[in-house]
XYZ file of C-alpha atoms in Angstrom:
676
model
C 24.285 -50.910 -71.098
C 23.607 -50.343 -74.813
C 24.156 -47.013 -76.528
C 22.625 -43.877 -75.015
C 18.848 -43.710 -75.432
C 16.886 -40.746 -76.707
C 15.275 -38.836 -73.812
C 11.800 -39.768 -75.166
C 12.659 -43.398 -74.277
C 13.417 -42.605 -70.609
C 10.921 -43.691 -67.939
C 11.804 -42.360 -64.478
C 9.394 -44.166 -62.192
C 8.835 -44.975 -58.539
C 7.193 -48.008 -57.029
C 5.142 -47.043 -53.983
C 2.750 -48.787 -51.625
C 1.835 -49.763 -48.095
C 4.277 -51.979 -46.200
C 3.957 -55.626 -47.340
C 1.964 -54.957 -50.541
C 4.913 -56.442 -52.469
C 6.710 -53.406 -53.928
C 10.198 -54.819 -53.550
C 9.106 -58.238 -54.911
C 7.661 -56.476 -57.997
C 10.965 -54.629 -58.479
C 12.995 -57.838 -58.099
C 10.890 -59.463 -60.864
C 11.345 -56.429 -63.122
C 15.134 -56.705 -62.685
C 15.022 -60.440 -63.442
C 12.914 -60.190 -66.592
C 14.860 -57.205 -67.958
C 18.125 -59.133 -67.518
C 19.603 -57.015 -64.699
C 19.591 -59.927 -62.206
C 20.589 -63.500 -62.979
C 18.461 -64.910 -60.181
C 15.381 -63.686 -58.371
C 16.095 -62.232 -54.923
C 13.353 -62.788 -52.367
C 12.502 -60.379 -49.537
C 11.534 -63.214 -47.172
C 14.952 -64.891 -47.706
C 16.735 -61.588 -46.997
C 18.170 -61.704 -50.536
C 16.327 -58.907 -52.341
C 18.747 -56.871 -54.487
C 16.982 -53.610 -53.621
C 16.895 -54.260 -49.832
C 20.662 -54.330 -49.403
C 20.925 -52.822 -45.907
C 21.381 -55.297 -43.015
C 18.318 -53.958 -41.157
C 16.196 -54.216 -44.319
C 17.169 -57.866 -44.739
C 16.600 -58.679 -41.044
C 13.176 -57.020 -40.900
C 12.015 -57.800 -44.462
C 11.027 -54.157 -45.054
C 12.413 -51.349 -47.215
C 13.962 -48.474 -45.261
C 15.893 -46.405 -47.817
C 14.906 -45.675 -51.403
C 17.108 -47.709 -53.737
C 17.785 -46.578 -57.320
C 18.235 -48.947 -60.236
C 18.273 -48.892 -64.035
C 17.073 -51.477 -66.556
C 15.970 -51.704 -70.212
C 12.727 -53.037 -71.681
C 12.022 -53.089 -75.438
C 13.177 -49.628 -76.520
C 12.905 -47.938 -73.103
C 15.418 -47.161 -70.377
C 13.591 -47.520 -67.051
C 15.104 -45.848 -63.979
C 13.317 -47.118 -60.868
C 13.264 -45.867 -57.305
C 11.905 -48.515 -54.904
C 10.532 -46.607 -51.903
C 9.709 -47.644 -48.317
C 6.118 -48.339 -47.283
C 6.354 -47.708 -43.553
C 4.909 -44.425 -42.245
C 8.144 -43.596 -40.366
C 10.008 -43.371 -43.691
C 7.599 -41.232 -45.716
C 10.396 -38.670 -46.193
C 12.143 -41.271 -48.377
C 8.987 -41.477 -50.511
C 8.688 -37.675 -50.555
C 12.274 -37.324 -51.827
C 11.677 -39.911 -54.554
C 8.366 -38.428 -55.759
C 10.020 -35.024 -56.057
C 12.260 -36.291 -58.883
C 10.053 -38.889 -60.592
C 8.011 -38.523 -63.782
C 5.608 -41.396 -63.081
C 4.787 -44.006 -60.450
C 3.256 -47.438 -59.959
C 1.022 -47.891 -56.936
C 1.194 -51.521 -55.816
C -1.918 -52.705 -53.943
C -2.536 -56.006 -52.193
C -5.504 -57.902 -53.702
C -6.553 -58.843 -50.161
C -6.029 -55.536 -48.320
C -6.761 -53.107 -51.182
C -5.872 -49.514 -50.290
C -4.087 -49.597 -46.925
C -3.172 -46.615 -44.689
C 0.334 -45.953 -45.965
C -0.749 -46.278 -49.594
C -3.200 -43.434 -48.835
C -0.337 -41.297 -47.465
C 2.005 -41.869 -50.419
C -0.847 -41.433 -52.919
C -1.589 -37.994 -51.453
C 2.126 -37.158 -51.609
C 2.087 -38.100 -55.302
C -0.986 -35.858 -55.781
C 0.993 -32.955 -54.302
C 3.768 -33.452 -56.868
C 1.267 -34.127 -59.729
C 2.819 -37.510 -60.561
C 0.959 -39.635 -63.202
C 0.307 -43.173 -61.910
C -0.630 -46.715 -62.852
C -1.893 -49.328 -60.377
C -0.821 -52.954 -60.020
C -3.098 -55.210 -57.947
C -0.605 -57.745 -56.594
C -0.973 -61.017 -54.626
C -3.868 -62.331 -56.745
C -2.806 -65.823 -55.562
C -3.395 -65.049 -51.852
C -6.346 -66.437 -49.885
C -9.027 -63.735 -49.813
C -7.778 -61.993 -52.999
C -10.526 -59.908 -54.618
C -9.506 -57.853 -57.656
C -12.736 -55.849 -57.964
C -12.811 -54.931 -54.254
C -9.219 -53.667 -54.539
C -10.109 -51.553 -57.606
C -13.162 -50.208 -55.796
C -11.052 -49.156 -52.800
C -8.710 -47.229 -55.167
C -11.767 -45.322 -56.365
C -13.372 -44.751 -52.955
C -10.411 -44.209 -50.635
C -8.075 -42.392 -53.041
C -10.643 -40.509 -55.111
C -8.846 -41.779 -58.243
C -10.375 -42.863 -61.552
C -9.142 -46.469 -61.991
C -9.551 -47.917 -65.498
C -9.199 -51.710 -65.726
C -6.872 -52.796 -68.585
C -6.544 -56.409 -67.391
C -8.807 -58.961 -65.719
C -7.475 -61.804 -63.566
C -8.181 -65.374 -64.654
C -9.359 -66.891 -61.383
C -8.138 -65.935 -57.915
C -6.396 -67.422 -54.861
C -5.116 -70.960 -55.702
C -6.918 -70.847 -59.065
C -5.202 -67.642 -60.319
C -3.703 -68.710 -63.655
C -3.097 -65.595 -65.750
C -4.582 -62.321 -66.999
C -6.864 -61.151 -69.795
C -5.542 -58.203 -71.799
C -8.630 -56.073 -72.577
C -6.874 -53.927 -75.189
C -5.617 -56.739 -77.441
C -8.364 -59.141 -76.230
C -5.909 -61.974 -75.512
C -5.320 -64.128 -72.455
C -1.762 -64.311 -71.105
C -0.441 -67.302 -69.147
C 3.046 -67.846 -67.705
C 5.331 -70.864 -67.751
C 6.267 -71.972 -64.207
C 9.255 -74.003 -65.508
C 11.055 -70.806 -66.644
C 10.006 -68.865 -63.521
C 7.597 -66.839 -65.645
C 10.286 -65.693 -68.118
C 8.282 -67.350 -70.935
C 4.602 -66.651 -71.447
C 2.013 -67.173 -74.130
C -0.759 -65.006 -75.565
C -3.813 -66.945 -76.732
C -7.430 -66.373 -77.658
C -9.678 -65.835 -74.631
C -11.150 -69.084 -73.185
C -14.955 -69.380 -73.615
C -15.618 -69.111 -69.850
C -13.984 -65.642 -69.749
C -15.390 -64.263 -73.021
C -18.532 -62.703 -71.594
C -16.818 -60.819 -68.736
C -13.954 -59.786 -71.066
C -16.333 -58.148 -73.576
C -18.285 -56.528 -70.758
C -15.135 -54.927 -69.270
C -13.729 -53.940 -72.660
C -16.941 -51.986 -73.167
C -16.446 -50.337 -69.727
C -12.839 -49.530 -70.737
C -13.897 -47.818 -73.989
C -16.601 -45.914 -72.140
C -14.094 -44.665 -69.545
C -11.628 -43.497 -72.226
C -14.373 -41.844 -74.287
C -15.199 -39.670 -71.256
C -11.702 -38.122 -71.373
C -11.054 -38.198 -75.143
C -13.304 -36.489 -77.699
C -12.083 -38.493 -80.741
C -12.744 -41.807 -78.998
C -16.100 -40.440 -77.790
C -17.236 -39.706 -81.392
C -16.272 -43.178 -82.629
C -17.720 -44.875 -79.556
C -21.095 -43.114 -79.883
C -21.329 -43.813 -83.625
C -20.253 -47.430 -82.942
C -17.268 -47.250 -85.327
C -14.307 -49.577 -84.865
C -11.583 -48.079 -82.673
C -8.040 -49.182 -83.572
C -5.805 -50.598 -80.816
C -3.204 -47.846 -81.535
C -5.879 -45.191 -80.941
C -6.881 -46.765 -77.611
C -3.244 -46.921 -76.442
C -2.637 -43.305 -77.490
C -5.781 -42.129 -75.653
C -4.880 -44.065 -72.465
C -1.356 -42.613 -72.531
C -2.633 -39.028 -72.898
C -5.232 -39.427 -70.116
C -2.714 -41.106 -67.761
C -0.157 -38.314 -68.216
C -2.885 -35.703 -67.556
C -3.822 -37.708 -64.414
C -7.423 -38.146 -65.626
C -7.224 -41.938 -65.251
C -5.176 -44.608 -63.459
C -4.688 -47.725 -65.650
C -5.032 -50.915 -63.552
C -2.990 -54.106 -64.074
C -2.966 -57.276 -61.968
C -0.841 -60.299 -61.169
C 1.190 -62.121 -58.548
C 4.811 -61.002 -58.408
C 5.759 -63.816 -56.033
C 4.319 -66.406 -58.456
C 6.037 -64.653 -61.418
C 2.794 -63.673 -63.157
C 1.868 -60.262 -64.583
C 5.218 -58.441 -64.670
C 5.972 -58.291 -68.430
C 2.619 -56.645 -69.324
C 3.274 -54.193 -66.464
C 6.628 -53.343 -68.086
C 4.801 -52.852 -71.411
C 2.411 -50.522 -69.552
C 5.325 -48.477 -68.131
C 6.652 -48.009 -71.674
C 3.252 -47.315 -73.262
C 1.466 -45.171 -70.664
C 3.891 -43.465 -68.259
C 5.546 -40.198 -69.318
C 9.076 -39.560 -70.523
C 10.775 -36.353 -69.261
C 9.476 -34.688 -72.474
C 5.822 -35.397 -71.584
C 5.720 -33.507 -68.293
C 5.897 -29.730 -67.726
C 9.472 -28.371 -67.673
C 11.015 -27.915 -64.216
C 10.752 -24.389 -62.810
C 13.325 -22.565 -60.706
C 14.142 -19.119 -59.324
C 17.165 -16.994 -60.235
C 19.055 -16.561 -56.909
C 19.749 -12.849 -57.495
C 16.844 -11.436 -59.504
C 14.106 -13.761 -58.151
C 12.928 -14.228 -61.762
C 11.141 -17.538 -62.522
C 13.088 -19.736 -64.950
C 12.035 -22.828 -66.925
C 14.369 -25.638 -67.953
C 13.526 -27.905 -70.871
C 14.877 -31.464 -70.694
C 17.659 -30.919 -73.235
C 21.263 -32.102 -73.136
C 22.384 -28.805 -74.693
C 20.509 -26.602 -72.208
C 21.926 -24.935 -69.073
C 22.625 -27.347 -66.198
C 19.850 -27.835 -63.619
C 20.061 -30.864 -61.302
C 18.563 -31.602 -57.885
C 20.168 -33.661 -55.114
C 17.274 -35.675 -53.683
C 19.169 -37.961 -51.300
C 22.560 -38.350 -49.632
C 23.907 -41.697 -48.386
C 27.000 -42.419 -46.349
C 28.277 -45.722 -47.724
C 31.476 -47.174 -46.232
C 32.261 -43.744 -44.826
C 32.014 -42.000 -48.227
C 29.347 -39.522 -49.193
C 27.227 -40.598 -52.162
C 24.758 -38.010 -53.482
C 21.788 -39.018 -55.660
C 20.755 -36.418 -58.235
C 18.181 -36.030 -60.999
C 19.405 -34.014 -63.994
C 16.568 -31.959 -65.465
C 18.557 -30.012 -68.065
C 22.082 -29.879 -69.484
C 24.859 -32.381 -68.807
C 27.636 -33.045 -66.314
C 30.998 -34.740 -66.811
C 33.135 -36.702 -64.355
C 35.954 -34.527 -62.997
C 34.166 -31.250 -63.826
C 33.014 -28.447 -61.506
C 29.395 -27.613 -60.704
C 27.995 -24.612 -58.818
C 25.827 -24.771 -55.684
C 23.892 -21.446 -55.551
C 22.777 -21.970 -51.932
C 26.369 -22.246 -50.671
C 27.618 -19.871 -53.408
C 30.515 -22.210 -54.108
C 31.863 -24.654 -56.677
C 31.981 -28.389 -56.012
C 34.010 -30.997 -57.922
C 32.376 -34.185 -59.252
C 35.065 -36.804 -58.879
C 32.866 -39.668 -60.166
C 29.453 -40.111 -61.798
C 27.731 -43.453 -61.289
C 24.820 -45.276 -62.903
C 23.147 -46.924 -59.912
C 21.941 -50.503 -59.608
C 20.780 -50.731 -55.943
C 24.117 -50.839 -54.087
C 26.175 -51.825 -57.160
C 27.289 -49.132 -59.557
C 28.787 -48.486 -62.961
C 31.087 -45.512 -63.709
C 30.019 -43.018 -66.372
C 32.034 -40.361 -68.199
C 29.017 -38.063 -68.452
C 25.297 -37.883 -67.726
C 22.629 -35.586 -69.119
C 18.989 -34.450 -68.919
C 16.666 -37.239 -67.741
C 19.354 -39.243 -65.916
C 19.138 -40.228 -62.248
C 22.698 -40.743 -61.044
C 24.977 -41.161 -58.063
C 27.724 -38.566 -57.539
C 30.902 -38.985 -55.492
C 32.982 -35.960 -54.511
C 30.446 -33.367 -53.323
C 31.795 -32.155 -49.965
C 29.202 -29.662 -48.689
C 26.087 -30.013 -50.878
C 23.134 -31.698 -49.146
C 19.633 -33.041 -49.764
C 17.437 -30.561 -51.630
C 20.367 -28.526 -52.996
C 20.511 -27.500 -56.657
C 23.539 -28.065 -58.900
C 23.885 -25.682 -61.858
C 26.520 -23.697 -63.760
C 27.922 -20.436 -62.382
C 26.871 -18.605 -65.586
C 23.229 -19.763 -65.262
C 22.496 -19.991 -61.521
C 19.094 -21.264 -60.381
C 17.334 -22.499 -57.239
C 15.063 -25.472 -57.914
C 12.197 -25.782 -55.426
C 13.456 -26.931 -52.000
C 11.904 -29.966 -50.355
C 9.728 -29.454 -47.290
C 9.985 -31.870 -44.375
C 7.731 -32.550 -41.428
C 9.225 -31.776 -38.022
C 10.281 -34.771 -35.912
C 7.545 -35.936 -33.529
C 9.330 -38.207 -31.084
C 12.585 -38.078 -29.137
C 14.803 -40.417 -27.166
C 17.813 -39.722 -24.989
C 21.043 -41.608 -25.744
C 24.396 -41.871 -24.044
C 27.496 -43.867 -25.046
C 28.191 -47.079 -23.084
C 31.998 -46.811 -23.083
C 34.716 -44.219 -23.645
C 35.410 -45.723 -27.104
C 31.706 -45.318 -28.013
C 31.851 -41.691 -26.804
C 34.614 -40.960 -29.324
C 32.643 -42.512 -32.202
C 29.182 -41.192 -31.316
C 29.452 -37.618 -32.648
C 30.798 -38.646 -36.058
C 28.189 -41.448 -36.393
C 25.347 -39.034 -35.564
C 26.733 -36.517 -38.061
C 26.623 -39.201 -40.788
C 22.992 -40.037 -39.948
C 21.864 -36.385 -40.025
C 23.580 -35.844 -43.408
C 21.663 -38.866 -44.778
C 18.327 -38.130 -43.169
C 16.969 -34.564 -42.939
C 14.110 -35.685 -40.651
C 16.525 -36.805 -37.932
C 17.705 -34.093 -35.523
C 20.321 -34.282 -32.788
C 20.781 -31.819 -29.974
C 22.585 -31.677 -26.678
C 20.302 -30.736 -23.779
C 22.348 -28.319 -21.690
C 19.972 -28.685 -18.770
C 20.119 -32.483 -18.496
C 23.396 -33.151 -20.326
C 21.675 -35.787 -22.504
C 22.035 -36.210 -26.266
C 18.472 -36.026 -27.618
C 17.687 -37.798 -30.895
C 14.395 -36.797 -32.578
C 12.749 -38.591 -35.504
C 9.521 -39.414 -37.347
C 8.406 -42.360 -35.235
C 9.449 -45.065 -32.814
C 10.490 -47.477 -35.611
C 12.551 -44.724 -37.271
C 14.573 -44.187 -34.076
C 14.756 -47.914 -33.336
C 16.400 -48.516 -36.724
C 18.863 -45.640 -36.217
C 19.947 -47.224 -32.890
C 20.154 -50.643 -34.567
C 22.288 -49.233 -37.426
C 24.608 -47.566 -34.893
C 25.360 -50.981 -33.458
C 25.462 -53.083 -36.654
C 27.077 -50.704 -39.146
C 29.177 -48.502 -36.903
C 29.779 -50.792 -33.879
C 28.684 -47.987 -31.519
C 26.876 -49.002 -28.318
C 24.488 -46.587 -26.607
C 22.105 -46.665 -23.667
C 18.646 -45.411 -24.620
C 16.170 -43.710 -22.302
C 13.170 -41.410 -22.346
C 14.281 -37.804 -22.531
C 13.482 -35.892 -19.379
C 10.729 -33.339 -19.718
C 12.224 -30.001 -18.663
C 9.814 -28.069 -16.442
C 9.937 -24.395 -15.372
C 9.233 -22.679 -12.025
C 7.169 -19.487 -11.460
C 6.259 -17.194 -8.592
C 2.646 -17.202 -7.452
C 2.877 -13.878 -5.509
C 5.250 -10.961 -4.794
C 8.236 -11.518 -2.500
C 10.780 -9.269 -0.805
C 14.278 -10.294 0.235
C 17.354 -8.647 1.680
C 20.941 -9.562 2.481
C 24.182 -8.053 3.781
C 27.501 -9.515 2.677
C 30.581 -8.816 4.787
C 33.492 -11.205 4.405
C 37.255 -11.435 3.987
C 38.301 -13.058 0.688
C 42.001 -13.571 -0.178
C 43.107 -11.248 2.635
C 40.752 -8.415 1.628
C 37.419 -7.366 3.186
C 34.312 -7.122 0.926
C 30.999 -5.477 1.781
C 27.566 -5.025 0.110
C 23.897 -4.670 1.084
C 20.933 -5.387 -1.297
C 17.116 -5.166 -0.877
C 15.029 -6.634 -3.734
C 11.451 -7.333 -4.700
C 10.419 -10.186 -7.095
C 7.008 -10.083 -8.791
C 5.239 -12.626 -10.998
C 4.780 -11.553 -14.667
C 2.437 -12.812 -17.391
C 3.260 -16.095 -19.107
C 5.965 -15.601 -21.738
C 7.108 -12.166 -20.486
C 10.544 -13.529 -19.501
C 12.715 -11.837 -16.869
C 12.746 -8.036 -16.479
C 15.146 -6.009 -14.329
C 15.107 -2.426 -13.012
C 16.806 -0.552 -10.184
C 14.985 2.020 -7.999
C 17.976 2.421 -5.652
C 19.629 5.853 -5.660
C 23.382 6.420 -6.097
C 23.593 7.097 -2.363
C 22.471 3.483 -1.716
C 24.138 1.566 -4.608
C 26.537 3.262 -7.088
C 25.678 2.785 -10.807
C 28.817 0.705 -11.534
C 27.615 -2.165 -9.277
C 24.130 -2.552 -10.892
C 25.274 -4.983 -13.704
C 26.947 -7.244 -11.088
C 23.695 -7.312 -9.060
C 21.647 -8.217 -12.157
C 24.094 -11.016 -13.062
C 23.952 -12.437 -9.510
C 20.131 -12.525 -9.437
C 19.737 -13.965 -12.971
C 22.199 -16.773 -12.171
C 20.332 -17.490 -8.956
C 16.975 -17.725 -10.819
C 18.529 -20.051 -13.442
C 19.224 -22.664 -10.741
C 15.594 -22.671 -9.557
C 14.406 -23.142 -5.995
C 11.556 -25.647 -5.872
C 12.963 -28.561 -7.961
C 16.037 -26.990 -9.513
C 14.294 -25.957 -12.782
C 14.831 -22.391 -14.102
C 12.512 -19.640 -12.804
C 10.743 -17.736 -15.587
C 8.435 -14.703 -15.960
C 9.856 -12.739 -13.015
C 10.102 -8.967 -12.580
C 13.196 -7.989 -10.504
C 13.212 -4.597 -8.733
C 16.204 -3.349 -6.691
C 14.695 -1.243 -3.894
C 17.802 -0.245 -1.989
C 21.054 -1.374 -0.377
C 24.259 -0.153 1.192
C 27.976 0.285 0.301
C 31.272 1.627 1.677
C 34.926 1.730 0.636
C 35.170 -2.085 1.007
C 32.460 -2.686 -1.665
C 33.264 -4.566 -4.879
C 31.481 -6.142 -7.862
C 32.080 -9.582 -6.372
C 30.458 -8.517 -3.062
C 27.354 -7.109 -4.800
C 26.981 -10.164 -7.085
C 27.098 -12.608 -4.130
C 24.904 -10.354 -1.955
C 22.231 -10.062 -4.729
C 22.154 -13.850 -5.026
C 21.643 -14.148 -1.233
C 18.822 -11.547 -1.321
C 17.147 -13.475 -4.170
C 17.289 -16.713 -2.141
C 15.826 -14.884 0.865
C 12.913 -13.607 -1.296
C 12.197 -17.098 -2.686
C 12.069 -18.543 0.834
C 9.342 -16.006 1.660
C 7.004 -16.876 -1.240
C 5.240 -19.808 -2.901
C 6.290 -21.263 -6.269
C 4.534 -23.393 -8.887
C 5.804 -25.761 -11.604
C 5.110 -25.181 -15.314
C 5.172 -28.023 -17.842
C 5.638 -27.880 -21.638
C 2.299 -28.083 -23.498
C 2.332 -29.307 -27.092
C 0.062 -28.303 -29.958
C -0.991 -31.629 -31.496
C -2.726 -32.065 -34.858
C -4.199 -35.542 -35.436
C -5.316 -36.736 -38.902
C -7.694 -39.652 -38.476
C -10.344 -41.354 -40.691
C -13.968 -40.663 -39.633
C -14.508 -44.167 -38.241
C -11.739 -43.827 -35.639
C -12.305 -40.243 -34.511
C -14.107 -41.202 -31.263
C -11.237 -43.468 -30.156
C -8.637 -40.825 -31.046
C -10.430 -38.096 -29.057
C -10.989 -40.265 -25.973
C -7.274 -41.168 -26.018
C -6.329 -37.462 -26.117
C -8.721 -36.772 -23.210
C -7.174 -39.624 -21.211
C -3.787 -37.933 -21.694
C -5.060 -34.689 -20.179
C -5.426 -33.063 -23.602
C -7.929 -30.367 -24.530
C -9.503 -30.634 -27.997
C -9.656 -27.149 -29.548
C -11.189 -27.858 -32.960
C -12.276 -30.618 -35.357
C -12.174 -29.923 -39.110
C -13.630 -32.478 -41.551
C -11.874 -33.158 -44.892
C -12.757 -35.839 -47.469
C -12.924 -39.088 -45.471
C -10.699 -37.708 -42.738
C -11.012 -35.554 -39.605
C -8.322 -33.131 -38.421
C -8.374 -32.851 -34.630
C -6.408 -29.986 -33.056
C -5.597 -30.296 -29.358
C -3.148 -29.186 -26.686
C -1.563 -31.947 -24.570
C 1.163 -31.996 -21.869
C 4.442 -33.295 -23.363
C 4.929 -35.693 -20.435
C 1.782 -37.568 -21.537
C 2.800 -37.854 -25.209
C 5.447 -40.591 -24.932
C 4.382 -43.660 -26.905
C 1.553 -41.700 -28.579
C 2.447 -42.679 -32.159
C 2.058 -46.376 -31.272
C -1.214 -45.729 -29.390
C -2.651 -43.732 -32.317
C -1.725 -46.424 -34.806
C -3.436 -49.134 -32.799
C -6.512 -46.929 -32.164
C -6.869 -46.223 -35.916
C -5.621 -49.498 -37.434
C -2.516 -47.702 -38.622
C -4.408 -45.016 -40.559
C -3.968 -42.071 -38.172
C -1.000 -39.691 -38.316
C -0.135 -36.659 -36.216
C 2.177 -33.666 -35.914
C 3.304 -32.104 -32.660
C 5.083 -28.886 -31.780
C 5.775 -26.851 -28.680
C 2.957 -24.453 -27.791
C 3.607 -22.957 -24.345
C 4.389 -23.649 -20.697
C 1.441 -24.065 -18.331
C 0.921 -24.894 -14.650
C 1.152 -28.578 -13.774
């Protein structure tokens, strides 16, 4: 790494797209042409530098965001390569939170695909300036203009074409640069490392001039100076065009569009030029805001090395059993071996090492400062979304919000050895991934793992086996029902028995009545002191509550019951034990004299589905016994709210994806219990 760059030369960018649009291949080429890799790693060979996890190589998809650093011309580019599968959108969310700019990679055949819509909207939420790269121009069915059109229609963006492809499919040979009016072709012998810029061939001249005119028109609409010159037909200098495109990109008024074929090594160097010319440095975006933990005052942090420290941990990885935290420094600097303050935990943490990341390889640094994205070793308790600052200038940077998990599986260890490992392995996964939750179900004794989708959980199980050598059996979690009374019931019992050489006696008469849904269990005694002395009432309540907990119909807990003690009997042989057992017997007697019903958990489900697939989505919900409560239209999408029994929701994420060609998403949370 050469000497430290000025912060104006930093480009902190993410590469985002739908699964299989070629994000990781684009990143691999960037690393090759900037000299970070000595050979090109291919996803389909399982050799991509950025997909270093075993599961990523086996499946040919990106699961975790990888961080890397490279240099191009005068710029230092820090890249986060993010996953494209819907189950891992939290990884994209975490990356977008700390990026200054992004490149959306689109397939020239598929255009805007479902997951690229999701990540694009996430980038909108964080106001991230973007460029677009239409990849796979060499593929059969590639259509550059259709892809650009879908960016406009499906994403509501304002794409501005800066390059035209020369040919398509097998005839794709290079690109035409509309700013410098040159054609660029790549040398296959050097794997695209060498390329030439020539005058535009006669067959492309007409379309090139036509689209340059469109380009100037688009920029003039967002830039008054260009507008004046354009209308008065003055010459506009190339430097002026570049400056205007940069300003409009940073303000998110336009999305510059590039094209190429990463796999065929064409189009990457001009894309790197575009990153340097058009995407913002940390100085070009609004300063990060935070809240003072004590006064609640809003604070702003400028990206300066000499300012107070403000850094955000956006990801935690457990690598070879050690905790590696990824952080973006917004202001100030940190040094290896120094202390930092975590205002959430109100404690100091020591940074034993600071690392410049290159996928899963790393380089040790003595210090890092504003603008850097780094790995930190040594933080014991700080987690994803936590702020690191100095004790003298404490601040909370905005926390990250996560969707709740939507799907669960039950797991149990196969052997005693696996049992010993399981808890620590699950703890590592939950530290890494805030969207994964683990709980023990006291009622069924199962360990329940909840995540963002079936693939998400499948990969967790696969990683347990491959990385941690932990075997588990996997099953559907049992749906836990409840039991309720359908009418009033009376019961009575007399307990008279010798226990451990001593006689015990008690008599209890009770009434149980059904209550409204959600009222819980109420208890009152109408028995006078002459029937049951005050000191025995708590023992009676305990006996009845324990009896209700065990259920009667199918062994599920009884809920929404009013308990009334109507009378009883006692003498000198009475004891707390006698009254507790007698109350339980009276409760059982009452339940035998009444009818019970089962309640099942009902979930509130919110389905986001494009207009074209709404009919299929609604009929699927109806088939699952769901009731649609409302349908709200948004731009190009319908939001369907429904209530559905939990028992019918297993496998729903897969069903929704196939019903909506992968474009539907949903959230689900517990609503209430209702009669089966």
